[in-house]
Coordinates of C-alpha atoms and ligand atoms in Angstrom, one line a residue:
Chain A
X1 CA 82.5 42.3 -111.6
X2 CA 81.7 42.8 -115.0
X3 CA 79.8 46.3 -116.2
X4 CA 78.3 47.2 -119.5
X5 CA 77.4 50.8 -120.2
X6 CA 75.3 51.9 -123.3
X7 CA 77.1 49.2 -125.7
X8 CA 76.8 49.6 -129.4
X9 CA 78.1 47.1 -131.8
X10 CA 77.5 47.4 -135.4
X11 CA 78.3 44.8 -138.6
X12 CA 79.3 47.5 -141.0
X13 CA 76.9 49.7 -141.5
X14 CA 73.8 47.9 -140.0
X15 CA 73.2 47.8 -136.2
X16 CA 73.0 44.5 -133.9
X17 CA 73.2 46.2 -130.2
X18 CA 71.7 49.3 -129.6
X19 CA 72.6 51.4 -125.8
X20 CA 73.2 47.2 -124.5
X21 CA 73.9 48.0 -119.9
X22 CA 74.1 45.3 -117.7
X23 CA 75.5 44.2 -114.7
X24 CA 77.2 41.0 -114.0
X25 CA 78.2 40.3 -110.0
X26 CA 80.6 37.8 -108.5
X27 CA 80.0 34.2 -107.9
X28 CA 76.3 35.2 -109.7
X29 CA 75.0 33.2 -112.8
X30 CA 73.1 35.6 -114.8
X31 CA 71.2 34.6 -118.0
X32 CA 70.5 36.4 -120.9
X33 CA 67.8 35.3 -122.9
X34 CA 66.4 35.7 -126.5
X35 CA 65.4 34.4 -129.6
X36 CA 67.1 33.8 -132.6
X37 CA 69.0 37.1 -134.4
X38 CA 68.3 39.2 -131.4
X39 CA 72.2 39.8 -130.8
X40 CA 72.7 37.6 -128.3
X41 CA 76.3 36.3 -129.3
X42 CA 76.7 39.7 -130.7
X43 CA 76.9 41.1 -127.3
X44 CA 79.4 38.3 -125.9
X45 CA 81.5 38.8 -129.1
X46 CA 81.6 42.1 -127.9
X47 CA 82.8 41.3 -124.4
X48 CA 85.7 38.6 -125.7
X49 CA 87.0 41.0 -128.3
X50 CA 86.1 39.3 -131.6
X51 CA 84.0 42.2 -131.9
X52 CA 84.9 46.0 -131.5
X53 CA 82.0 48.1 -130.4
X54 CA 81.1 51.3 -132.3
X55 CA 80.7 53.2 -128.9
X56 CA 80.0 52.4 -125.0
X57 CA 82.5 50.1 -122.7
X58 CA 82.6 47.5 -120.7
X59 CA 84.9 47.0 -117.3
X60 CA 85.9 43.8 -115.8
X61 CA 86.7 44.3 -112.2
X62 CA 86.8 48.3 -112.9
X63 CA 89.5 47.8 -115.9
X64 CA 87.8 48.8 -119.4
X65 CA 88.6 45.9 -121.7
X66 CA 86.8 47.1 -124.5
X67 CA 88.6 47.2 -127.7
X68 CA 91.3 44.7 -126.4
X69 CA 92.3 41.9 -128.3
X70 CA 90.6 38.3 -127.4
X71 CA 93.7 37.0 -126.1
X72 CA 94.5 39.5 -123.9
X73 CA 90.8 39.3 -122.6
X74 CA 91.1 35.8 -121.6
X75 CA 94.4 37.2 -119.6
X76 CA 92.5 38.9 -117.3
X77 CA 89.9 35.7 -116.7
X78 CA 87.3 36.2 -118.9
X79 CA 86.4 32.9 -120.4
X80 CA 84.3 32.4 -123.5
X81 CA 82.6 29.0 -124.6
X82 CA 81.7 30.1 -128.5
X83 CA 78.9 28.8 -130.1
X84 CA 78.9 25.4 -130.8
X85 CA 81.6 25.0 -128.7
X86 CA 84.3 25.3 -131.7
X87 CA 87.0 22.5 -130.0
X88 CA 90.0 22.4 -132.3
X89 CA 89.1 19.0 -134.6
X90 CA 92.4 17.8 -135.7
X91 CA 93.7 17.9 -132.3
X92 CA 93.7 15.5 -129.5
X93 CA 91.3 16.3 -126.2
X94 CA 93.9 16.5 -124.5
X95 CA 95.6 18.9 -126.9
X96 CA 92.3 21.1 -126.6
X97 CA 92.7 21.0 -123.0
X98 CA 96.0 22.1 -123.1
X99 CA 95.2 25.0 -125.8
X100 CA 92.8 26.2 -122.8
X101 CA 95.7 26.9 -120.4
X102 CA 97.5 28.9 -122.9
X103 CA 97.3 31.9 -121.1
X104 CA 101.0 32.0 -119.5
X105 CA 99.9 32.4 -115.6
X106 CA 97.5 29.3 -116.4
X107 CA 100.0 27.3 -118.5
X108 CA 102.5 27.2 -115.1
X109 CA 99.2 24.9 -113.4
X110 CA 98.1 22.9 -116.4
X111 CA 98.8 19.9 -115.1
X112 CA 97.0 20.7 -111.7
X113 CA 94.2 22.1 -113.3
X114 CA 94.0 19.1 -116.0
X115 CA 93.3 16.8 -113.6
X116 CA 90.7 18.8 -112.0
X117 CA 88.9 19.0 -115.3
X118 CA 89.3 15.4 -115.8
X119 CA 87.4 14.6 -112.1
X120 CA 84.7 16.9 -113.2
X121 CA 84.8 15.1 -117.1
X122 CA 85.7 11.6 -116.5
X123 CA 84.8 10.9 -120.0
X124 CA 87.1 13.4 -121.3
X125 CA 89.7 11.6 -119.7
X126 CA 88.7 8.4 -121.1
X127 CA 89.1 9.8 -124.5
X128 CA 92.1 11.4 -123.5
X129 CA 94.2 10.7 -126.8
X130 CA 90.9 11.0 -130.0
X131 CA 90.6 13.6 -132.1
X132 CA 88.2 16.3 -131.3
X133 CA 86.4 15.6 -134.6
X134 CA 85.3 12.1 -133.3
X135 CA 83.5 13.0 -130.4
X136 CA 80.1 12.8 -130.1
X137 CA 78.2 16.8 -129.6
X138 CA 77.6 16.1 -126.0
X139 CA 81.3 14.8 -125.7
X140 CA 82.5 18.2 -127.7
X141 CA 80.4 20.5 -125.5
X142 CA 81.9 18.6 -122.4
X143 CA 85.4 19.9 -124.1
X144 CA 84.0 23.3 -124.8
X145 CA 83.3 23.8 -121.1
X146 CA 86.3 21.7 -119.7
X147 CA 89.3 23.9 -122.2
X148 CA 87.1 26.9 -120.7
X149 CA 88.0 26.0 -117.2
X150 CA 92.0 25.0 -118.0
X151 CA 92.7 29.3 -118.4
X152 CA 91.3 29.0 -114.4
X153 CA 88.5 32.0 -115.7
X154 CA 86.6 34.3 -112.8
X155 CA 84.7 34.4 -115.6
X156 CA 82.8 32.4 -117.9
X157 CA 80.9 33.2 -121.0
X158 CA 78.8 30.6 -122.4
X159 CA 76.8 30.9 -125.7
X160 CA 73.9 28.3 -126.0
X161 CA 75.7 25.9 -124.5
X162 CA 72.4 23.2 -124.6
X163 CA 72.2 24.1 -128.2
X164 CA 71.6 20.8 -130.1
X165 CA 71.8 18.5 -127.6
X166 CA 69.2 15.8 -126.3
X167 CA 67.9 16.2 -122.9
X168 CA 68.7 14.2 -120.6
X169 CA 72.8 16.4 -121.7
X170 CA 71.0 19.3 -121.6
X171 CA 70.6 18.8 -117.9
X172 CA 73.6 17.4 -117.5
X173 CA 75.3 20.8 -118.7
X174 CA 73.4 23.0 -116.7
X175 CA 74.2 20.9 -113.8
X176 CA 77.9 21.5 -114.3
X177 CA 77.1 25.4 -115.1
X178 CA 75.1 25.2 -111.8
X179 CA 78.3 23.6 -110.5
X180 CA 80.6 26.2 -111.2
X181 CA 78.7 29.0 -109.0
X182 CA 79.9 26.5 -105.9
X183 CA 83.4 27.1 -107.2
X184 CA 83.5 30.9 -106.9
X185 CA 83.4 31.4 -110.6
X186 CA 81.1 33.9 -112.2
X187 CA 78.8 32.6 -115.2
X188 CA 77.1 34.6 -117.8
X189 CA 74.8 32.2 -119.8
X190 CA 73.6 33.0 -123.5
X191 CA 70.4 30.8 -123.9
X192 CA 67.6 30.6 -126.1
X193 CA 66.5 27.4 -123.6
X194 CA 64.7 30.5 -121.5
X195 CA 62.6 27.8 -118.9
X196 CA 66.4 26.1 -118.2
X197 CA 68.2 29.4 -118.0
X198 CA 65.8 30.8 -115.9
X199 CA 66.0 27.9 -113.5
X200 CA 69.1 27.6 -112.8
X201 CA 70.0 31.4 -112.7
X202 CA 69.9 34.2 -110.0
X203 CA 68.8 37.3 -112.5
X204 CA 68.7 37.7 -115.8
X205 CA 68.0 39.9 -118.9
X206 CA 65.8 39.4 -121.9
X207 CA 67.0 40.9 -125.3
X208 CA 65.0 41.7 -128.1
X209 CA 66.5 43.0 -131.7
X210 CA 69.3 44.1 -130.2
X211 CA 67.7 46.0 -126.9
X212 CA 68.2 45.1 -123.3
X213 CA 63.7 45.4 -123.0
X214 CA 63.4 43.4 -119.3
X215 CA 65.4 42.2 -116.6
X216 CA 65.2 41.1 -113.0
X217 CA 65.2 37.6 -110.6
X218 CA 64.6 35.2 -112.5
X219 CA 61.2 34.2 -110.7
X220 CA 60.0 37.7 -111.5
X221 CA 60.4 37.2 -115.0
X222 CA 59.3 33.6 -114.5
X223 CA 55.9 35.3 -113.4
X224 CA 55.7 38.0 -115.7
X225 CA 53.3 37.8 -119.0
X226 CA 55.7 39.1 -121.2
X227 CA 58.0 36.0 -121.0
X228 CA 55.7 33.9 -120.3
X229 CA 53.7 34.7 -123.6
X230 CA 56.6 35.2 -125.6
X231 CA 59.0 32.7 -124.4
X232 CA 57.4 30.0 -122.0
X233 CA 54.4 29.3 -124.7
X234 CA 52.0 29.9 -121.9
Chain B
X1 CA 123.4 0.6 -164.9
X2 CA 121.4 2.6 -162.8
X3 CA 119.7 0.4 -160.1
X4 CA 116.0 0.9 -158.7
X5 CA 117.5 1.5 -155.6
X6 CA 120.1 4.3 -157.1
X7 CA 116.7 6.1 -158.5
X8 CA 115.2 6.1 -155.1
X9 CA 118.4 7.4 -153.1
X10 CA 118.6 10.2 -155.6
X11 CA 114.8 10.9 -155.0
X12 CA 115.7 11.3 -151.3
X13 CA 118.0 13.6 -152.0
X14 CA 115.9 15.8 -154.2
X15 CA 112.8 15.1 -151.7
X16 CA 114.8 16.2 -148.7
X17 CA 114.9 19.9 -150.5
X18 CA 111.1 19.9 -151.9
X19 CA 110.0 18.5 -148.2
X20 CA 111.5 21.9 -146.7
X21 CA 110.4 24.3 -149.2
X22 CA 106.8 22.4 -149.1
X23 CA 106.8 22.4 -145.3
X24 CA 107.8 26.4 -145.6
X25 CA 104.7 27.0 -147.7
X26 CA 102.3 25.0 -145.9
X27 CA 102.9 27.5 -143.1
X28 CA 102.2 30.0 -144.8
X29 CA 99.4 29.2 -146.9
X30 CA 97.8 26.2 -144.7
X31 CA 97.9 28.3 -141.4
X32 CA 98.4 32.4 -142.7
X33 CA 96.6 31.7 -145.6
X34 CA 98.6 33.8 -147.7
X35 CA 99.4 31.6 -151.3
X36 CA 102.8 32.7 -151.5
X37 CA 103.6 33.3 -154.9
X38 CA 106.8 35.2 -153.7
X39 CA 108.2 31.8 -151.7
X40 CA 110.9 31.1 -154.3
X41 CA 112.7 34.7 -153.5
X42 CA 113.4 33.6 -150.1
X43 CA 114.8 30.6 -151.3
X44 CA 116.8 32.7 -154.5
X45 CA 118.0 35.0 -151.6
X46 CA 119.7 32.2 -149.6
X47 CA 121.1 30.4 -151.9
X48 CA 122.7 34.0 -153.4
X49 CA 123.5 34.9 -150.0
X50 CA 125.4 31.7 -149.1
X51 CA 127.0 32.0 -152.4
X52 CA 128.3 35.5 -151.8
X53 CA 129.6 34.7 -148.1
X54 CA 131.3 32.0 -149.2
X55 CA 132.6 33.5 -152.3
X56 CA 133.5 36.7 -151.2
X57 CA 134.5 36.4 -147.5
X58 CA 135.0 32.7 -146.9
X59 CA 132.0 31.9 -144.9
X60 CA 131.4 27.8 -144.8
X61 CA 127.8 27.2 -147.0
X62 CA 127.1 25.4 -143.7
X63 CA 127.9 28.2 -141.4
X64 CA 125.8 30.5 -143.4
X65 CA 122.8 28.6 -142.2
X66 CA 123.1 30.7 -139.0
X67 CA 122.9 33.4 -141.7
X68 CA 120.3 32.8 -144.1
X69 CA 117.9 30.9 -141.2
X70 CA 117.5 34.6 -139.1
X71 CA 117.9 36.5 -142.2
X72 CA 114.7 35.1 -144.0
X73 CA 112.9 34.9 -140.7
X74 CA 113.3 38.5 -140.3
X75 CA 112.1 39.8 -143.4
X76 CA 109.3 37.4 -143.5
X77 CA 108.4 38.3 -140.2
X78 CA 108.6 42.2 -141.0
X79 CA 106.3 41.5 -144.4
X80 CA 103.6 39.8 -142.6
X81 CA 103.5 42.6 -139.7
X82 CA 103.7 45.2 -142.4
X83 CA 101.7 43.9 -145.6
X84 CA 99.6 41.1 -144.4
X85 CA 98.4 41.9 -141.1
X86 CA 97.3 45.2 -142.9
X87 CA 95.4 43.5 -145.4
X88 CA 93.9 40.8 -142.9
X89 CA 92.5 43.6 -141.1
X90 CA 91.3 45.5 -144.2
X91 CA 89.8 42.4 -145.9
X92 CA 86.2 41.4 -145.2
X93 CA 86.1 37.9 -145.5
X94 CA 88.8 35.5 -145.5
X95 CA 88.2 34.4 -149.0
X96 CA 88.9 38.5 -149.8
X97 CA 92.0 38.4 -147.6
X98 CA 93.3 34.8 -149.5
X99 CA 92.7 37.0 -153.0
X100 CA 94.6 40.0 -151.3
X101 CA 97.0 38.4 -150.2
X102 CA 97.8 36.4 -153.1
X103 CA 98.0 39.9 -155.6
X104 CA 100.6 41.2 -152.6
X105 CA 102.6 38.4 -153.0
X106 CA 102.9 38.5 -156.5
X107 CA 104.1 42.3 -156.5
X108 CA 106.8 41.0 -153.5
X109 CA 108.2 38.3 -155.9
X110 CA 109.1 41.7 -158.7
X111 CA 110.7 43.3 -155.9
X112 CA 112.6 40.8 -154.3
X113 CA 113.6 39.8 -157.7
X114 CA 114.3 43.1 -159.1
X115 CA 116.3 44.3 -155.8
X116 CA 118.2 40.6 -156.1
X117 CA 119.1 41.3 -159.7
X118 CA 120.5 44.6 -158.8
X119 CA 122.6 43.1 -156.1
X120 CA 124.0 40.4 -157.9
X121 CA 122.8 40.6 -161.8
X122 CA 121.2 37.6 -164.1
X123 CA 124.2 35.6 -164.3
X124 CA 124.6 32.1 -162.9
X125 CA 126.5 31.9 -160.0
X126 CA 127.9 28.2 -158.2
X127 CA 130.5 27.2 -156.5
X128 CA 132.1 24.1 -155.6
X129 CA 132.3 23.0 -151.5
X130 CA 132.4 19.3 -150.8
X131 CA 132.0 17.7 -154.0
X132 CA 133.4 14.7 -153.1
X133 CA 132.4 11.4 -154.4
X134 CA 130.7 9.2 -152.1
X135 CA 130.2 5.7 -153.2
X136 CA 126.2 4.3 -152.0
X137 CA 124.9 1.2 -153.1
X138 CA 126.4 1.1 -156.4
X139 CA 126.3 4.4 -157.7
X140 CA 128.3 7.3 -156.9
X141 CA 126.8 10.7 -155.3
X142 CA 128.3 13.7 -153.6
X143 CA 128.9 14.5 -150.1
X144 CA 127.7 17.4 -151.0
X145 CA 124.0 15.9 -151.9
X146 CA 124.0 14.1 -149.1
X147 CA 124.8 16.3 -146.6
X148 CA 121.5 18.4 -148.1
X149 CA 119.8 15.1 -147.4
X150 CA 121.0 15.4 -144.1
X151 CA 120.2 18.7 -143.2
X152 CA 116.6 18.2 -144.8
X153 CA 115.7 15.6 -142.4
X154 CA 117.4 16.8 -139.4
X155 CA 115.4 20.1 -139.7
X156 CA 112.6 18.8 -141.4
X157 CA 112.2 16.3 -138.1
X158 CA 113.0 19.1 -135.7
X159 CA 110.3 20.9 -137.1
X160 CA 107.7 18.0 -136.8
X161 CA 108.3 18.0 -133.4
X162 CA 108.4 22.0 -132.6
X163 CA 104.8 22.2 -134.1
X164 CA 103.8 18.7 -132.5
X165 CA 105.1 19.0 -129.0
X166 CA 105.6 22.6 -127.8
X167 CA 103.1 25.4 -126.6
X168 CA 104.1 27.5 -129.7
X169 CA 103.6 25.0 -132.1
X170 CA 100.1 23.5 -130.7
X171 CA 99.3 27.5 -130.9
X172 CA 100.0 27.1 -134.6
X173 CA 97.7 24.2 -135.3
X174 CA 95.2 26.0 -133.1
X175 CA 95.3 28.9 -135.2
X176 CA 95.5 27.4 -138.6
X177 CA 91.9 25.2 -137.5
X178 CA 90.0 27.6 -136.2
X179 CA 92.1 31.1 -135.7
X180 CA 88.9 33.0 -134.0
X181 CA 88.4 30.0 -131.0
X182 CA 92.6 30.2 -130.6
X183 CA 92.3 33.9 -130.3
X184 CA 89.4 33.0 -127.3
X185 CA 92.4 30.5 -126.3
X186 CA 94.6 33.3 -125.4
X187 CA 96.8 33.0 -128.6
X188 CA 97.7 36.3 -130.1
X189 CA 96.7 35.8 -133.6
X190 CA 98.6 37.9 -135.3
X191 CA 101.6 37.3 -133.6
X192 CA 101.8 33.7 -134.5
X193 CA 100.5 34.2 -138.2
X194 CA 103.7 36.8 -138.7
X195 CA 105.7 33.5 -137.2
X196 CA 104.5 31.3 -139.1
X197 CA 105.3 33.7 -142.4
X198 CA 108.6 34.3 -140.9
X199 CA 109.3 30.6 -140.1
X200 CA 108.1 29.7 -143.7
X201 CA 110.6 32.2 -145.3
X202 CA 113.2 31.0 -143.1
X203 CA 112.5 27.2 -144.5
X204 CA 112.8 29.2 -147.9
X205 CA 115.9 30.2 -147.1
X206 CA 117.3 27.5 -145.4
X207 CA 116.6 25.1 -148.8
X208 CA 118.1 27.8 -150.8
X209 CA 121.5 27.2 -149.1
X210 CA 121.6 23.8 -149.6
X211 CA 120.4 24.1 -152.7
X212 CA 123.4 26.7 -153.5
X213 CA 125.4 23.5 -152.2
X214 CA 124.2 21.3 -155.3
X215 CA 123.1 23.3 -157.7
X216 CA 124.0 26.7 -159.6
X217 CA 121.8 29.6 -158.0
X218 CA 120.8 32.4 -160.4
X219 CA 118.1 35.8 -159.4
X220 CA 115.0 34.0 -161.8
X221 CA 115.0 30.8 -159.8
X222 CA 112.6 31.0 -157.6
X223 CA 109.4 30.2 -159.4
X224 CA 109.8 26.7 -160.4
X225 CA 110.5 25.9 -156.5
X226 CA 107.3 28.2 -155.5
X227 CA 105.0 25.9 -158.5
X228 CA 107.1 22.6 -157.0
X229 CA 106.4 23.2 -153.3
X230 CA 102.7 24.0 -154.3
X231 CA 102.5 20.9 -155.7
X232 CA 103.7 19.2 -152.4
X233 CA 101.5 21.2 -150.1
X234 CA 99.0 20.1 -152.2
X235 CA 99.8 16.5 -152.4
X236 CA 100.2 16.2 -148.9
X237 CA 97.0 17.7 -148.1
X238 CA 96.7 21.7 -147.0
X239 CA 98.1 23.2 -143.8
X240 CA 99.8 19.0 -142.8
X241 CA 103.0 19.6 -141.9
X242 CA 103.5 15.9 -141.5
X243 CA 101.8 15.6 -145.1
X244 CA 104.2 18.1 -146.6
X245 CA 107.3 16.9 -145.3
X246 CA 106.1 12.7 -146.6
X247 CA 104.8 14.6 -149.9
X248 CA 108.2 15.9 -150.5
X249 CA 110.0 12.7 -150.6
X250 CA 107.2 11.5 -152.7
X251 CA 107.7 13.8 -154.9
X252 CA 111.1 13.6 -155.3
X253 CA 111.2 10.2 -156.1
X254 CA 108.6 10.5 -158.6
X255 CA 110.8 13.0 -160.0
X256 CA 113.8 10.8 -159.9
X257 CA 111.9 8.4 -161.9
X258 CA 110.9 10.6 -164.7
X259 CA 114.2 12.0 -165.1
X260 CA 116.0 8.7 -165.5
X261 CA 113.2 7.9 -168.2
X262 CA 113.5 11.8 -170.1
X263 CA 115.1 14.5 -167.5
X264 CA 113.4 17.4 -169.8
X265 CA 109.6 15.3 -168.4
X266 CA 110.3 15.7 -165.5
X267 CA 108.5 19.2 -164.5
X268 CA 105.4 17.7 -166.8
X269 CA 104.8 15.2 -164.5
X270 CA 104.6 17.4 -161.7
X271 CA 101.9 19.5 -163.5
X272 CA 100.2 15.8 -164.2
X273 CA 100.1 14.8 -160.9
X274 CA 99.2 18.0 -160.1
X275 CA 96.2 18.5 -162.0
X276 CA 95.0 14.7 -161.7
X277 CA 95.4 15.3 -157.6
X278 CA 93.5 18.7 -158.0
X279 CA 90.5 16.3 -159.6
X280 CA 90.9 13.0 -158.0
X281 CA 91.7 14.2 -154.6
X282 CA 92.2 17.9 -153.4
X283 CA 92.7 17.2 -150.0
X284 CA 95.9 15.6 -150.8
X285 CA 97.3 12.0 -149.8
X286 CA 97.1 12.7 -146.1
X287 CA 93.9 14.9 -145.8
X288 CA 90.7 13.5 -145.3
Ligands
ADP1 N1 78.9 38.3 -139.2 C1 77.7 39.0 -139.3 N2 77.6 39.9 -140.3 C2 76.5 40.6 -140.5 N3 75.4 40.5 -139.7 C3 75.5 39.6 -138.7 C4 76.6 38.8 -138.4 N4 76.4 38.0 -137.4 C5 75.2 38.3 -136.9 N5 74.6 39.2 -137.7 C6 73.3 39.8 -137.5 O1 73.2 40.4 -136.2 C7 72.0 40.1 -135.6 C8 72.3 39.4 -134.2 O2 72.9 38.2 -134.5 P1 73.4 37.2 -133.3 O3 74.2 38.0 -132.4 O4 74.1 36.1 -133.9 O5 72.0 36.7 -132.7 P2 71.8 35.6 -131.6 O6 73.1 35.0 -131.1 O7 70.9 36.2 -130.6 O8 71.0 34.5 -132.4 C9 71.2 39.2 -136.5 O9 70.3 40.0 -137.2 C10 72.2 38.7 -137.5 O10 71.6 38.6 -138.8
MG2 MG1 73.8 33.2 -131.3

């Protein structure tokens, strides 16, 4: 579904992916894993178009997207939960929500597609008419994922989604990532949370400085020294 | 004798005017982030443009509305796309691109003005539609002031509401918070920042008409309105529309009270609330 080949992204002169290829498959949650400053939201910068990459492409259901604007990224259903989930603060939930279907195909279902997001995020729905900024960080993640869903994604993108959060929330979220698998939509999770990612995930890939230097199931990596030495604390 | 209530009907009617040039400006520098310095020429070039339709050809000042509105829109729409998205893409950092973008604006203000003054020369130019006395709660005003009043609400309101209510408009707020996560959204960025510079200069314009309606319209004008509808944006807290639109009125009933004390004071006690704003509170009265 999604295919990365030899990916190079750069922050002016200085390098933060070097020859990045991966694979991504439908209805698959894959996980790539690393630690902090080894390019990790680099690489899904790359994907959304924030970020234009200095050579290499990426195709999304055998269309290169590389070098497209963000928006019309999200056009063709690629979804993309930024860091920290970056809801819109001055505006209502519901206004988020509603900024999540603004793609024109997904804007025609909003209403359909609001309420589904509001069964899976009852609380959402509860604080229907508060401002973004008075939600609690679980509450704002919640939003994150939920506006995600309202473009209707094949899909999603999530950058360190647990990030912050206590965790009993933590499992929460990957129980709604989980979740979204059952739906037919495609997850590629950013996590630095390697034990969780690798749990709930079918393969994954482990980046280091910038380098794609492992991947596989995840219970191979679960088993292998490497990870578990460098990531697991084993 | 002038009543209290004269002094605040009269500040409506100047507020009306300031809300719509303020609300124009907080477009453009609360969402596009460009500080304007050029804002005034957009309104100078509607209130000369009115003035020359109706002078020359007839055109009722009201009329030319349909005019000016597109007219401004256009070329502010055209600058941004030509000048600004350029230097948002050439600028680092935002904080370069708000520096950038300032310098840019300043050299637009010398050549709208210097293009204006070739077109229709320094002098003074007014003319006299609807000047008819209407008699309000003791004192006496013009049909022609009011009718500004009018028009400053009605669009002033309808413009609440575009940026409140509609898909467009939410895209706006999206984009002015947090433009990378609207561009995630699906919003194309630089479409709706040229918009919002267009729809900015088209307020210009829009205030320069009625202005033209009350007051005489000459090719310098334009920088006292760009310093007054600074003030406002900044009284009403950056990148409010709401904020702009109640600052306005504000303002023009402060102003309203200064002149009927000294009318030459009345410019120094904008700079006064300015400055004491800019240390007491430079979020402005509606920001947090
Ligand atoms: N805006 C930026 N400008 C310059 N360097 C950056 C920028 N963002 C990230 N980097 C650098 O790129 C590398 C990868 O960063 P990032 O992708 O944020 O890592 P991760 O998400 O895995 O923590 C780091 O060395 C970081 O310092
Ligand atoms: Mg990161």
């Amino acid at each position: 579904m999604l295919e990365i080949r030899d990916l190079c992204t750069f922050y002016g002169k200085v390098q933060a992916l070097w020859n990045v290829s991966l694979q991504i498959n439908e209805a698959e949650i894959v996980a790539l894993v690393g630690s902090n400053g080894a390019g990790k939201t680099t690489l899904l910068n790359t994907i959304s178009g924030l970020l234009r990459p200095a050579s290499g492409h990426v195709f999304f259901l055998g269309q290169q997207i590389d070098g497209l604007p963000p928006h019309a990224v999200v056009e063709l259903g690629i979804s993309h939960v930024p860091e920290g989930g970056r809801v819109f603060p001055e505006m209502t939930v519901r206004e988020n929500l509603e900024m999540g279907a603004y793609p024109y195909q997904a804007w025609q279902h909003r209403g359909e597609t609001l309420e589904q997001v509001y069964q899976m995020f009852p609380r959402l729905k509860e604080r229907e008419k508060q401002l973004a900024r008075t939600l609690s960080g679980g509450e704002r993640q919640m939003l994150a994922i939920g506006r995600c869903l309202m473009s209707r994604p094949k899909l999603c993108l999530f950058d360190e989604p647990s990030y912050g959060l206590a965790p009993l929330l933590v499992a929460e979220i990957f129980r709604i990532i989980q979740g979204l698998r059952d739906q037919g939509i495609t997850v590629f999770l950013i996590e630095q949370n390697v034990r969780r990612a690798l749990e709930i995930a079918d393969r994954a890939y482990v980046l280091e400085n910038g380098r794609i230097c492992m991947e596989g199931p995840c219970a191979e990596l679960l088993e292998s020294d490497h990870v578990r030495k460098a990531y697991l604390g084993l | 004798m002038v009543t209290f209530l004269n002094i605040v009907i009269a500040g409506l009617l100047l507020g009306g005017l300031y809300a719509l040039i303020a609300m124009g400006l907080s477009l453009q520098y609360g969402v596009a982030r460009v500080l304007n310095v050029s804002h005034g020429e957009f309104i100078m070039l509607g209130g000369l443009i009115t003035w020359t339709l109706y002078t020359a050809f007839g055109v009722n000042p009201l009329l030319s509305l349909a005019i000016c509105g597109p007219l401004t829109f256009l070329l502010g729409f055209i600058i941004h796309r030509t000048v600004f998205k350029r230097l948002l893409t050439s600028s680092e950092s935002r904080g370069v691109f708000e520096s950038n973008s300032m310098l840019a604006s300043f050299s637009l203000l010398f050549i709208i003005q210097n293009i204006a003054s070739i077109a229709w020369g320094p002098e003074i130019r007014g003319y006299s539609y609807l000047r008819v006395p209407v008699n309000l709660a003791g004192a006496v005003f013009g049909a022609n002031r009011l009718m500004t009043l009018g028009f400053a609400v009605v669009i002033g309101v309808a413009f609440y509401l575009f940026i409140a209510r509609t898909r467009t408009g939410k895209a706006i707020r999206a984009a002015a918070q947090d433009p990378a996560a609207a561009g995630l959204m699906g919003v194309n960025i630089d479409r709706v920042l040229a918009l919002c510079f267009g729809l900015g200069a088209a307020l210009a314009g829009t205030a320069g008409m009625l202005i033209s309606l009350c007051y005489p319209v000459h090719v310098a004008m334009g920088l006292e309105y760009t310093v007054i509808a600074l003030i406002v944006v900044v009284l009403g807290g950056l990148g409010s529309i709401p904020g702009s639109f109640i600052g306005g009125f504000a303002l023009g009933i402060i102003g309203s009270v200064v002149t009927n004390i000294d009318p030459s004071l009345s410019l120094i006690a904008y700079y006064l609330i300015f400055v004491l704003l800019l240390l007491v509170k430079p979020t402005g009265i509606m920001g947090r």
